[in-house]
Coordinates of C-alpha atoms in Angstrom, one line a residue:
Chain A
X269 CA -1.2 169.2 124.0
X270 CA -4.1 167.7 125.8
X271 CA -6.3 170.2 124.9
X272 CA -5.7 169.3 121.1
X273 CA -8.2 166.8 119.2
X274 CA -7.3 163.2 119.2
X275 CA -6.9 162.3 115.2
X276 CA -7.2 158.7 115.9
X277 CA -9.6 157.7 118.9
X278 CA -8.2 156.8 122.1
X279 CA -9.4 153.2 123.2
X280 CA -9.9 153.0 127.2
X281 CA -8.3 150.3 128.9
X282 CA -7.0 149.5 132.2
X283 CA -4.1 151.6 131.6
X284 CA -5.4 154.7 130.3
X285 CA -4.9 157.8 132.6
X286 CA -7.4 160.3 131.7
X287 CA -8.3 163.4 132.5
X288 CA -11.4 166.3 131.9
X289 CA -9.6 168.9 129.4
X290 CA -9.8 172.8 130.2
X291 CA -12.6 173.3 128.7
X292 CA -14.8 170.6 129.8
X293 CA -16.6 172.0 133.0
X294 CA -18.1 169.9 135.8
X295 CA -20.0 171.7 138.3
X296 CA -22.6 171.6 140.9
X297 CA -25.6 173.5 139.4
X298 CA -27.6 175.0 142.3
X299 CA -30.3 176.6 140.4
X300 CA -31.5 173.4 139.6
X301 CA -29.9 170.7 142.8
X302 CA -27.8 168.8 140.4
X303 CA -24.2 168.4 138.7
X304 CA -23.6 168.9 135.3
X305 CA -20.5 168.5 132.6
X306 CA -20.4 171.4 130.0
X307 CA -19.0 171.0 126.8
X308 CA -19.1 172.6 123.2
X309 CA -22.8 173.1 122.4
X310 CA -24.1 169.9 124.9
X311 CA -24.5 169.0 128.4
X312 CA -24.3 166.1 130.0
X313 CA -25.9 164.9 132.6
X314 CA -23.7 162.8 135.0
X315 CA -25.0 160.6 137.6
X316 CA -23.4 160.4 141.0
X317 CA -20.7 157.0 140.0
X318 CA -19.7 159.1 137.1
X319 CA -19.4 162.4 139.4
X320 CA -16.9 160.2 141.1
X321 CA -15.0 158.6 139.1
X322 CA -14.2 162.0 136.6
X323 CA -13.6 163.5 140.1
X324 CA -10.7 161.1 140.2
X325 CA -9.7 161.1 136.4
X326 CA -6.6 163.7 137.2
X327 CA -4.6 162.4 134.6
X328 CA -2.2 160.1 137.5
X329 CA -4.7 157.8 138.3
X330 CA -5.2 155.0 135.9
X331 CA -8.3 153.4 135.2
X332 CA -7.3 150.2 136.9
X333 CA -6.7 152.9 140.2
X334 CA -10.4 154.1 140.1
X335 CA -11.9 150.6 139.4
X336 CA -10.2 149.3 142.6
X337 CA -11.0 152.8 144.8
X338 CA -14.9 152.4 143.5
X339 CA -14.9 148.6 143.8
X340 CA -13.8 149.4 147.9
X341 CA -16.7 151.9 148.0
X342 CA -19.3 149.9 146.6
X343 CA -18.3 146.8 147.7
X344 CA -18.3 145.1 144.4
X345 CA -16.4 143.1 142.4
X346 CA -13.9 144.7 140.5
X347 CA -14.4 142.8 137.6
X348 CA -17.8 143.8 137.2
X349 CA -16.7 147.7 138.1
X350 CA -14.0 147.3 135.5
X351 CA -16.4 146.8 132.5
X352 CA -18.8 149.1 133.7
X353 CA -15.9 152.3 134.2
X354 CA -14.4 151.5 130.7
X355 CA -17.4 151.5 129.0
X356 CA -18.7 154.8 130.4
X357 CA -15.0 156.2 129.7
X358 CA -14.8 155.1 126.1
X359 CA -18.5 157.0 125.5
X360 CA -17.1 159.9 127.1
X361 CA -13.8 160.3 125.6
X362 CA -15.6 159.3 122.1
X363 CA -17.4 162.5 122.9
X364 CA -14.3 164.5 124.4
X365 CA -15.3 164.9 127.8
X366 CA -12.3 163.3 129.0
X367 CA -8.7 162.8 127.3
X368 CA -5.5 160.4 127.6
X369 CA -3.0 162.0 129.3
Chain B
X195 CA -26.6 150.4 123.5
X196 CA -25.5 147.6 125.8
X197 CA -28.4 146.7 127.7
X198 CA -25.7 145.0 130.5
X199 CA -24.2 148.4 131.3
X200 CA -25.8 151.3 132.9
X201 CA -25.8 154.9 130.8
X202 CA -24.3 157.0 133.8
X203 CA -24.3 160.1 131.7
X204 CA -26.8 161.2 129.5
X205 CA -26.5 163.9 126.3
X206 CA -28.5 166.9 126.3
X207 CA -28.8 170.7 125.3
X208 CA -28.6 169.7 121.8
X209 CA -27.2 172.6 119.4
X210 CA -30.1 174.7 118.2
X211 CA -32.0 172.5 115.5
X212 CA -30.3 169.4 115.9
X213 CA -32.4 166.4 115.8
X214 CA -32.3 162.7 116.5
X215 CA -32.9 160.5 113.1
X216 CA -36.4 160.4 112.2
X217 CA -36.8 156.8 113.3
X218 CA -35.2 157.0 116.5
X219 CA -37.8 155.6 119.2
X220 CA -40.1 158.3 121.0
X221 CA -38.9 157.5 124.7
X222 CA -35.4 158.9 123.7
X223 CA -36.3 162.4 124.6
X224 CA -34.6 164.1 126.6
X225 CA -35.3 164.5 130.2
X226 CA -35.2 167.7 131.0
X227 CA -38.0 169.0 132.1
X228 CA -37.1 170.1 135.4
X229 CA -34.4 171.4 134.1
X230 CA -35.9 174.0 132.1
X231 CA -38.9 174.5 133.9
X232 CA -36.9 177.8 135.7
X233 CA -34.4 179.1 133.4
X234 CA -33.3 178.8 129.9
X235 CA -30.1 176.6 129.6
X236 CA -28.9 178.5 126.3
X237 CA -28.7 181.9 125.8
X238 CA -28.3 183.0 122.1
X239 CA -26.7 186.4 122.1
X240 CA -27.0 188.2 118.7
X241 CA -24.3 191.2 119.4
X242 CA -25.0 193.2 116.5
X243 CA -25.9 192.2 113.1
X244 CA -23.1 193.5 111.4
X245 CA -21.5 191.4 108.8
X246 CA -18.6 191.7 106.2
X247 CA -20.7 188.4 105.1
X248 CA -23.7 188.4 102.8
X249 CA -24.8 184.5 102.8
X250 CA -28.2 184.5 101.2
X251 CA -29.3 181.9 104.3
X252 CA -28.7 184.1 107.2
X253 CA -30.6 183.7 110.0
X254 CA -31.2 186.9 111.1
X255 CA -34.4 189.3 110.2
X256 CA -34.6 190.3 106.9
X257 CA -35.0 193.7 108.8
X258 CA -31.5 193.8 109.9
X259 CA -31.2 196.2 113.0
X260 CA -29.0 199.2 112.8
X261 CA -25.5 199.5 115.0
X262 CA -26.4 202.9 116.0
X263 CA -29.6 200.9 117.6
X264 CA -27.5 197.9 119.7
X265 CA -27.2 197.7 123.0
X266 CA -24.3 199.1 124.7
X267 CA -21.4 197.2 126.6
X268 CA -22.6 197.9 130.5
X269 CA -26.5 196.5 129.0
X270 CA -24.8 193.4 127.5
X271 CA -22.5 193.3 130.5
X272 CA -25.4 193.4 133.3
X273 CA -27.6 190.7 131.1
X274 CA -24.5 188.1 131.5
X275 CA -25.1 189.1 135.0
X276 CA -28.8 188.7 135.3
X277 CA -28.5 185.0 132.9
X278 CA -26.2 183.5 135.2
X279 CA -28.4 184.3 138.3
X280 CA -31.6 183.2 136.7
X281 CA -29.3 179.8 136.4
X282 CA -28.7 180.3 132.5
X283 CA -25.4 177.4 131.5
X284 CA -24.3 178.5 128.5
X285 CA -24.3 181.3 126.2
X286 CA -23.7 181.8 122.6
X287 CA -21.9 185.0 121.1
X288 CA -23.6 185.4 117.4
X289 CA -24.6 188.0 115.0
X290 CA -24.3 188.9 112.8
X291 CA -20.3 188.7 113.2
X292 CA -19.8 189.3 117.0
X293 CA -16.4 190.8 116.3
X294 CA -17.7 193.1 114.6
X295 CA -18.1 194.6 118.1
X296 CA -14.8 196.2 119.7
X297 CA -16.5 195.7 123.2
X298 CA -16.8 191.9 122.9
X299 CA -13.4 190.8 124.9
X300 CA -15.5 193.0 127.4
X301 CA -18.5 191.1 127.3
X302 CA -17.1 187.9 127.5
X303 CA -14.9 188.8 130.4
X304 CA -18.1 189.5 132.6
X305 CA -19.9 186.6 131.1
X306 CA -17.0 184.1 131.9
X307 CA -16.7 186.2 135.8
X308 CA -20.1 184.7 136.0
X309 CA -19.4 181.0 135.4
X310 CA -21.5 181.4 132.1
X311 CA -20.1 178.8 129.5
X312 CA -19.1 180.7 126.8
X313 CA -19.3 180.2 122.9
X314 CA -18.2 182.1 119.9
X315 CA -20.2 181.7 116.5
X316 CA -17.6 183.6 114.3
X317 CA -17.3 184.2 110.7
X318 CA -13.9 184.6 112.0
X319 CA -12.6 187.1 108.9
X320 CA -12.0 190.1 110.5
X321 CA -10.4 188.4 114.1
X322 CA -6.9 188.8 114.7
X323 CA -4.4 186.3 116.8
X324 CA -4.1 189.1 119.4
X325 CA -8.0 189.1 119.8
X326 CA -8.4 185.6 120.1
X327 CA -5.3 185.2 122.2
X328 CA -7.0 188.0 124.6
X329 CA -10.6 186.3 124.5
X330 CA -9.1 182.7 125.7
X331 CA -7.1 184.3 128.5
X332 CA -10.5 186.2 129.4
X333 CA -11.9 182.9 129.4
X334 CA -13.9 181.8 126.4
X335 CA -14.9 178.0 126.3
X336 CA -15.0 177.3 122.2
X337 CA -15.0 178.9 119.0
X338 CA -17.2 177.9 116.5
X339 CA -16.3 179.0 112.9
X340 CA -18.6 179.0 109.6
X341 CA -17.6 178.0 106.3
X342 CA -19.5 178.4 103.3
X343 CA -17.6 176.0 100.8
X344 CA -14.3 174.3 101.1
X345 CA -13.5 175.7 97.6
X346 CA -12.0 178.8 97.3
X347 CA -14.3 180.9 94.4
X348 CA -17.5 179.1 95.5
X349 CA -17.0 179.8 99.4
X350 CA -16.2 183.7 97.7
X351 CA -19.2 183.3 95.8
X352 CA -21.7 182.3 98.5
X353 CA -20.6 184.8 101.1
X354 CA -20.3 187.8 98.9
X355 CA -16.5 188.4 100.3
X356 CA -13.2 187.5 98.6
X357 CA -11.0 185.4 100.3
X358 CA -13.0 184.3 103.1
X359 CA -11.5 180.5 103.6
X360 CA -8.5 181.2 103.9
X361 CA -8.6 183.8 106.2
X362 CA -11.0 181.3 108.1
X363 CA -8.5 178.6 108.1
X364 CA -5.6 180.9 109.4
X365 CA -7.8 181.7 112.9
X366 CA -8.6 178.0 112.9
X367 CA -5.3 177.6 112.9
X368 CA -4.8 179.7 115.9
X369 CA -7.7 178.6 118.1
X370 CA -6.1 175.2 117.9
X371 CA -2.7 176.7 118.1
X372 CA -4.0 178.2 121.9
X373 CA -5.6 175.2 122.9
X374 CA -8.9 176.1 122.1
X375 CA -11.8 173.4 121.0
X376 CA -13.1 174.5 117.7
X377 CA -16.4 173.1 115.6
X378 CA -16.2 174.4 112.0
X379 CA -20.4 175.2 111.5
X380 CA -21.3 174.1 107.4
X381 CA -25.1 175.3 106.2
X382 CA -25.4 173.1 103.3
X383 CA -27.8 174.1 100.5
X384 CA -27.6 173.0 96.3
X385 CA -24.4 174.9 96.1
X386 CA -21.9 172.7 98.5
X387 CA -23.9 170.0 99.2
X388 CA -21.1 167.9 97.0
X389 CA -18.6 169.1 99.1
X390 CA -19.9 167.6 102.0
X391 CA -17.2 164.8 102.3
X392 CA -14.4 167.3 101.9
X393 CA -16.0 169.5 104.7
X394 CA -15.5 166.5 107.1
X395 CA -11.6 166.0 106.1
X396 CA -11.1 169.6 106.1
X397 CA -12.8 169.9 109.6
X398 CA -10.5 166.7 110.5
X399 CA -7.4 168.1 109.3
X400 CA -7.9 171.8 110.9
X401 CA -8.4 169.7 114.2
X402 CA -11.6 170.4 115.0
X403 CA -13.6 168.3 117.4
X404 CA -16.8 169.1 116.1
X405 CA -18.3 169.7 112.8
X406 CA -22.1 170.8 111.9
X407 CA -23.4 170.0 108.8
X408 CA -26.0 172.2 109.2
X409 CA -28.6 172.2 106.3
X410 CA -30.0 175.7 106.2
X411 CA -33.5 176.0 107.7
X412 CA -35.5 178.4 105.2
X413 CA -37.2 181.3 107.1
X414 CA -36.0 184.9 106.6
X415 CA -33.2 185.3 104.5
X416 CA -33.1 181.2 103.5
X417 CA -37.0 181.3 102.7
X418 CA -36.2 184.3 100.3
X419 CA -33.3 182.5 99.0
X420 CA -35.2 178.9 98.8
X421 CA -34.9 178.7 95.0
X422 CA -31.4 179.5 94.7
X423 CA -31.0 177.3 97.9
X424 CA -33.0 174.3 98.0
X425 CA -31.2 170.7 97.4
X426 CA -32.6 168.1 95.7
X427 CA -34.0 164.6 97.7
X428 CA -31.2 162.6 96.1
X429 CA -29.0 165.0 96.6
X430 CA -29.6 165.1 100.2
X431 CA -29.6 161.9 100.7
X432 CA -26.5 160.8 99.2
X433 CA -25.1 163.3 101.8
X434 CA -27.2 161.8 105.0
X435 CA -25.8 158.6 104.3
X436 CA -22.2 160.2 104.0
X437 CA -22.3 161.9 107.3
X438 CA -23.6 158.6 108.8
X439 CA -21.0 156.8 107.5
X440 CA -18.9 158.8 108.7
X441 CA -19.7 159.5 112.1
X442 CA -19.1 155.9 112.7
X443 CA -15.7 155.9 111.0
X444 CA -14.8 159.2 113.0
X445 CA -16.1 158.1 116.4
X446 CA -13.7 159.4 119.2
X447 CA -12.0 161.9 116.3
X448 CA -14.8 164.0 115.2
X449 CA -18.3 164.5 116.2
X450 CA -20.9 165.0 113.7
X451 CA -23.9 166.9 114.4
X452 CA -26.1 167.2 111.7
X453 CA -29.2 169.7 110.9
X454 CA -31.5 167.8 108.0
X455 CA -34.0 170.2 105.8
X456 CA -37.0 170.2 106.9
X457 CA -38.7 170.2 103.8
X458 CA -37.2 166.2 103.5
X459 CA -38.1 165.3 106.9
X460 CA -41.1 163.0 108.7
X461 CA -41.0 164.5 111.4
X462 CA -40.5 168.1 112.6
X463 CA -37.6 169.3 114.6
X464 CA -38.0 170.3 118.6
X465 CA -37.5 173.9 117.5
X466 CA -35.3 175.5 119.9
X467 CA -36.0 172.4 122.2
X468 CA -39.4 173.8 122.7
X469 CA -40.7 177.0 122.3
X470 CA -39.8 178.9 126.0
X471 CA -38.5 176.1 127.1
X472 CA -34.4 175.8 127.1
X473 CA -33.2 178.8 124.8
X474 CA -34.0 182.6 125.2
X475 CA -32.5 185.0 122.4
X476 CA -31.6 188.5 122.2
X477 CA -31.2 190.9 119.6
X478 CA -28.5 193.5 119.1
X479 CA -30.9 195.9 120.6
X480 CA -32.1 193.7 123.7
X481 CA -35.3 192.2 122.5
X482 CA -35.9 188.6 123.9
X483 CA -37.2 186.4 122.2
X484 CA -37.9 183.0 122.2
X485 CA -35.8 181.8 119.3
X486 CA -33.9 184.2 116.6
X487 CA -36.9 183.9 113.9
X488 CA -39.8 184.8 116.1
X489 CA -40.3 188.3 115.4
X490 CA -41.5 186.8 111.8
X491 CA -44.8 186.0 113.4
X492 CA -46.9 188.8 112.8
X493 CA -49.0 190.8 115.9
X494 CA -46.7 189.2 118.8
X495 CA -45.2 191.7 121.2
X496 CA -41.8 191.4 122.7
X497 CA -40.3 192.6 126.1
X498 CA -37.2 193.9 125.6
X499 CA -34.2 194.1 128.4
X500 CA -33.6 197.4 129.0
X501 CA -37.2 198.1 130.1
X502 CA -37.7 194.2 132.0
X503 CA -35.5 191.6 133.8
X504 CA -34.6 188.5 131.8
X505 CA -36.2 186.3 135.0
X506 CA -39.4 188.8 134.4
X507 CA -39.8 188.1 130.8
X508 CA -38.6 184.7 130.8
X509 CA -41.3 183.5 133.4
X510 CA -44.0 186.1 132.4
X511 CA -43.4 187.2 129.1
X512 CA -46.4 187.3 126.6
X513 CA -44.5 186.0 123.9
X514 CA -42.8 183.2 126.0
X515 CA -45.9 181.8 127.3
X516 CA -48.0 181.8 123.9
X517 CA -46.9 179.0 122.6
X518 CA -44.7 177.5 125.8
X519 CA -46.0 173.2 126.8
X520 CA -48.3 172.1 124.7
X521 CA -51.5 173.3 125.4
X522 CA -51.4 176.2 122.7
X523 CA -51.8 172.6 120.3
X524 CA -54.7 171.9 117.9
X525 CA -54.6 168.5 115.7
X526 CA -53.1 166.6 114.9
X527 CA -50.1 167.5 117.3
X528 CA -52.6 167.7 120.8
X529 CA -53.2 163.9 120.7
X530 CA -49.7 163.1 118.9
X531 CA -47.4 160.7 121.4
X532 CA -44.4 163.0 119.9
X533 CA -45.7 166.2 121.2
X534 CA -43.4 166.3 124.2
X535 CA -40.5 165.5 121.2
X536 CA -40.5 168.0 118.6
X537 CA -43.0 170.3 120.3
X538 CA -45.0 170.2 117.0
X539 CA -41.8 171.6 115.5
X540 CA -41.1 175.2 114.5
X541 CA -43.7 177.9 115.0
X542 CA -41.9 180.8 112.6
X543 CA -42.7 177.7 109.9
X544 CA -45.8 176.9 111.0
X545 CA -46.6 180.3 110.5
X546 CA -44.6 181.2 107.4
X547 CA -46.1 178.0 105.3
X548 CA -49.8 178.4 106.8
X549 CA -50.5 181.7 108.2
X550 CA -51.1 180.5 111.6
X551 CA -48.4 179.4 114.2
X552 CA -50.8 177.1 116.2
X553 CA -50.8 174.4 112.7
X554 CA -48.6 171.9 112.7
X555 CA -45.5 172.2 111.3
X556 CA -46.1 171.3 107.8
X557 CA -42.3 170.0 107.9
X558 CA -44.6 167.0 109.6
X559 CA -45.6 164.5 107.6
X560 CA -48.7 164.8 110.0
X561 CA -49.5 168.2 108.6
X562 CA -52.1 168.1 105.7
X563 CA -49.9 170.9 103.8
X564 CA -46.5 168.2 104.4
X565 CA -47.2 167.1 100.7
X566 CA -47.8 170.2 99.1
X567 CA -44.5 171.8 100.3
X568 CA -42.4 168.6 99.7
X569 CA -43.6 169.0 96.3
X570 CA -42.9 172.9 96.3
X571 CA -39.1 171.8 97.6
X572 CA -38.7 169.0 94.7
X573 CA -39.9 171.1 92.3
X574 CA -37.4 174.0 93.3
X575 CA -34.6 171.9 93.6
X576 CA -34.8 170.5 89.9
X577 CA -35.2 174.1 88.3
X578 CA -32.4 176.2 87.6
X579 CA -31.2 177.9 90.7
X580 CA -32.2 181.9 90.7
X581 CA -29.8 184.5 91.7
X582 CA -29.2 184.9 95.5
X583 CA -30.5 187.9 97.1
X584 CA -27.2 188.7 99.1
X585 CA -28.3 189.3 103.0
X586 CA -27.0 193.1 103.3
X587 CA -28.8 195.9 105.0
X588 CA -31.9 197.0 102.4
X589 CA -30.9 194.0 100.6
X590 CA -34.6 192.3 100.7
X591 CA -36.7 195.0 99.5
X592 CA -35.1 195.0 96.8
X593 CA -36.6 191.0 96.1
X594 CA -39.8 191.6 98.0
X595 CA -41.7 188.6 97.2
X596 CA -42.4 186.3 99.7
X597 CA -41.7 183.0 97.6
X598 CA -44.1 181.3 100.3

């Protein structure tokens, strides 16, 4: 079950297919012109590259997917991207924001 | 961190009390001052305070509030209401034991309509499957249970009610079982504090994805208690350096959040993340109030809901803008480069330890008093423990010596 806490951590790599569990919540907050992830007792603070890319973490879209749809975007070099997406989604499914499908 | 890679997301709305380490570098606070410049973030719902549990270290007033005085389900109901379009995030359902109420699947059903984020601090002893069952498919977020030992007698002991833990690890057993996140909560004092490694593999096994090992924080019941309560500086920090041990060997398994005692500490905690600044509270009977302990501060006055709007009281309130920023601050906190950190740390202590809230914190090391009450803590801690005074309606006159 996805929703169910990993007993040994997940390590991120080009791979992984991830996903934001039920009850991690990312919304738009109006009241204060910003988005935000809620979680268990925190909040987190995402900036607009990680808006987008746990947008696209459905669980079908491996990492490797992202990295190449952000690299078009931002017109960068994927290898760069790469490092940058993997570390970001090994903080965040460290903290259970997102989970391996 | 890696200084190569940008942080794209940032951490914040610690849980009430939490802290970073004492040494941690003054431009890690949190920026969020925008974001609570309008609305609370947290909203700290105290239900009732009803309890089958007696813990000596309860949080609530030593003047517990009576049920015939709590607010009824359509006041609750239309304060979810009012939270979420002041732009409130998340709200915590405490007590006393929330489900002690009947109306709470009620209350969280309107809270969750809302888009609140919704949290249950449980004792979890009287909850049925069938109630948690309902509350998920009403839409609660995460469950947060407390334990008071991993062993059996002593957990019995502590909480004044037979059989607690294993009643506890049976609706652990079912939030998980439902697909529910669930952080087992710990309050560590002299009477568990060796069980702290076991709490983390118990917390591990039961699949939690949080644990807080929450040293109790002594004001109301816990300052009565501080005697029976207090650990000893060894004994606290052997467990520190347990928990930071393992949070490292537990990354991306378990994440630790850790409340130290004051009394040990250099610096104070940002109390509530600021006095008036990201959490409101309300008592059972719809008092709000700027964090749970505040009514211990003799001659303040507080607004209560049924006769003001939370956006009213929050923005307006006497009591919310006494002490809100930082320019209620004397020395040494007024020229301190921490003061937008720990906010000169808890007020209700400030007050308790001194007799004025506007002092420092004398959990400080600032504080001229820091000494005398790190003393007062060692010395407690090495003396035999007294009795507990068990946290039960009455219960304090009984003992009604401030030990302060």
């Amino acid at each position: 079950m996805s929703d169910a806490a990993p007993r040994q951590r997940v390590i991120i790599d080009a791979n992984s297919k991830l996903i934001m569990p039920r009850h991690i919540k990312m919304r738009h907050d109006t009241e204060r012109g910003r988005w935000i992830i809620l979680a268990p007792e925190r909040l987190f603070d995402p900036d607009d590259v990680a808006v987008e890319v746990l947008k696209l973490c459905d669980g079908d879209r491996s990492v490797k997917d992202i990295v190449t749809m952000m690299a078009k975007e931002y017109n960068a070099p994927e290898g760069e991207i790469s490092i940058d997406i993997i570390t970001m989604l090994q903080d965040l499914s460290d903290k259970g924001v997102v989970v391996a499908q | 961190m890696d200084e190569q890679t940008p942080k794209h997301v940032s951490e914040s709305g610690m849980p009430v009390g939490a802290r970073e380490t004492d040494d941690a570098p003054v431009e890690n606070q949190a920026n969020e001052e925008e974001a609570c410049a309008r609305a609370p973030i947290g909203m700290l719902c105290e239900l009732t305070h009803r309890c089958p549990l007696q813990c000596p270290y309860c949080s609530n007033p030593l003047d517990l509030e009576r049920a015939n005085t709590e607010m009824t389900t359509e006041q609750w109901q239309d304060l979810m209401r009012q939270a979420a379009d002041l732009g409130v995030l998340q709200i915590h359902l405490s007590g006393g034991e929330p489900a002690a109420r009947k109306d709470l699947e009620d209350i969280v059903k309107v809270a969750a309509e809302v888009g609140l984020y919704t949290n249950l601090i449980t004792a979890a002893v009287t909850l049925t499957r069938e109630r948690v069952e309902k509350l998920r498919d009403l839409g609660l977020d995460h469950v947060q249970i407390s334990i008071q030992d991993v062993e059996p007698g002593n957990a019995d002991k502590i909480s004044g009610y037979k059989n607690g833990l294993e009643k506890k690890i049976e609706v652990a057993k079912w939030v998980k079982e439902l697909g529910m996140p669930l952080t087992i909560n710990a309050p560590i004092h002299r009477h568990n504090i060796k069980s702290v490694p076991k709490m983390i593999d118990f917390a591990v096994e039961l699949g939690a994805g949080r644990i807080e090992i929450a040293h109790v924080q002594y004001y109301a019941w816990a300052l009565l208690n501080r005697a029976a309560l207090m650990p000893t500086r060894e004994g606290f920090n052997e467990a520190a350096k347990y928990v930071e041990a393992a949070r490292e060997r537990l990354k991306g398994i378990l994440v630790i959040d850790a409340v130290v005692p004051d009394y040990y500490a250099k610096y104070p905690k940002p109390c509530m993340g600021g006095w008036g600044r990201g959490i409101v509270n309300i008592t059972p009977q719809g008092r709000v109030l700027p964090c749970h302990a505040a009514e211990s501060i003799k001659g303040m006055e507080f607004d209560n809901i049924k006769d003001k709007k939370l956006a009213e009281i929050w923005l307006n309130g006497d009591a919310f803008n006494k002490y809100r920023g930082t320019s209620w601050m004397k020395e040494p906190c007024r020229s301190c480069d921490r003061k937008e950190v720990d906010y000169g740390g808890c007020r209700c202590q400030a007050f308790a330890l001194t007799g004025d809230a506007t002092n420092t914190d004398p959990a400080c090391s600032l504080s001229s008093l820091h000494e005398e009450w790190a003393n007062v803590a060692e010395k407690e801690s090495h003396a035999p423990s007294t009795d507990f005074v068990y946290r039960r309606v009455g219960g304090a006159k009984k003992a009604d010596t401030n030990p302060a």
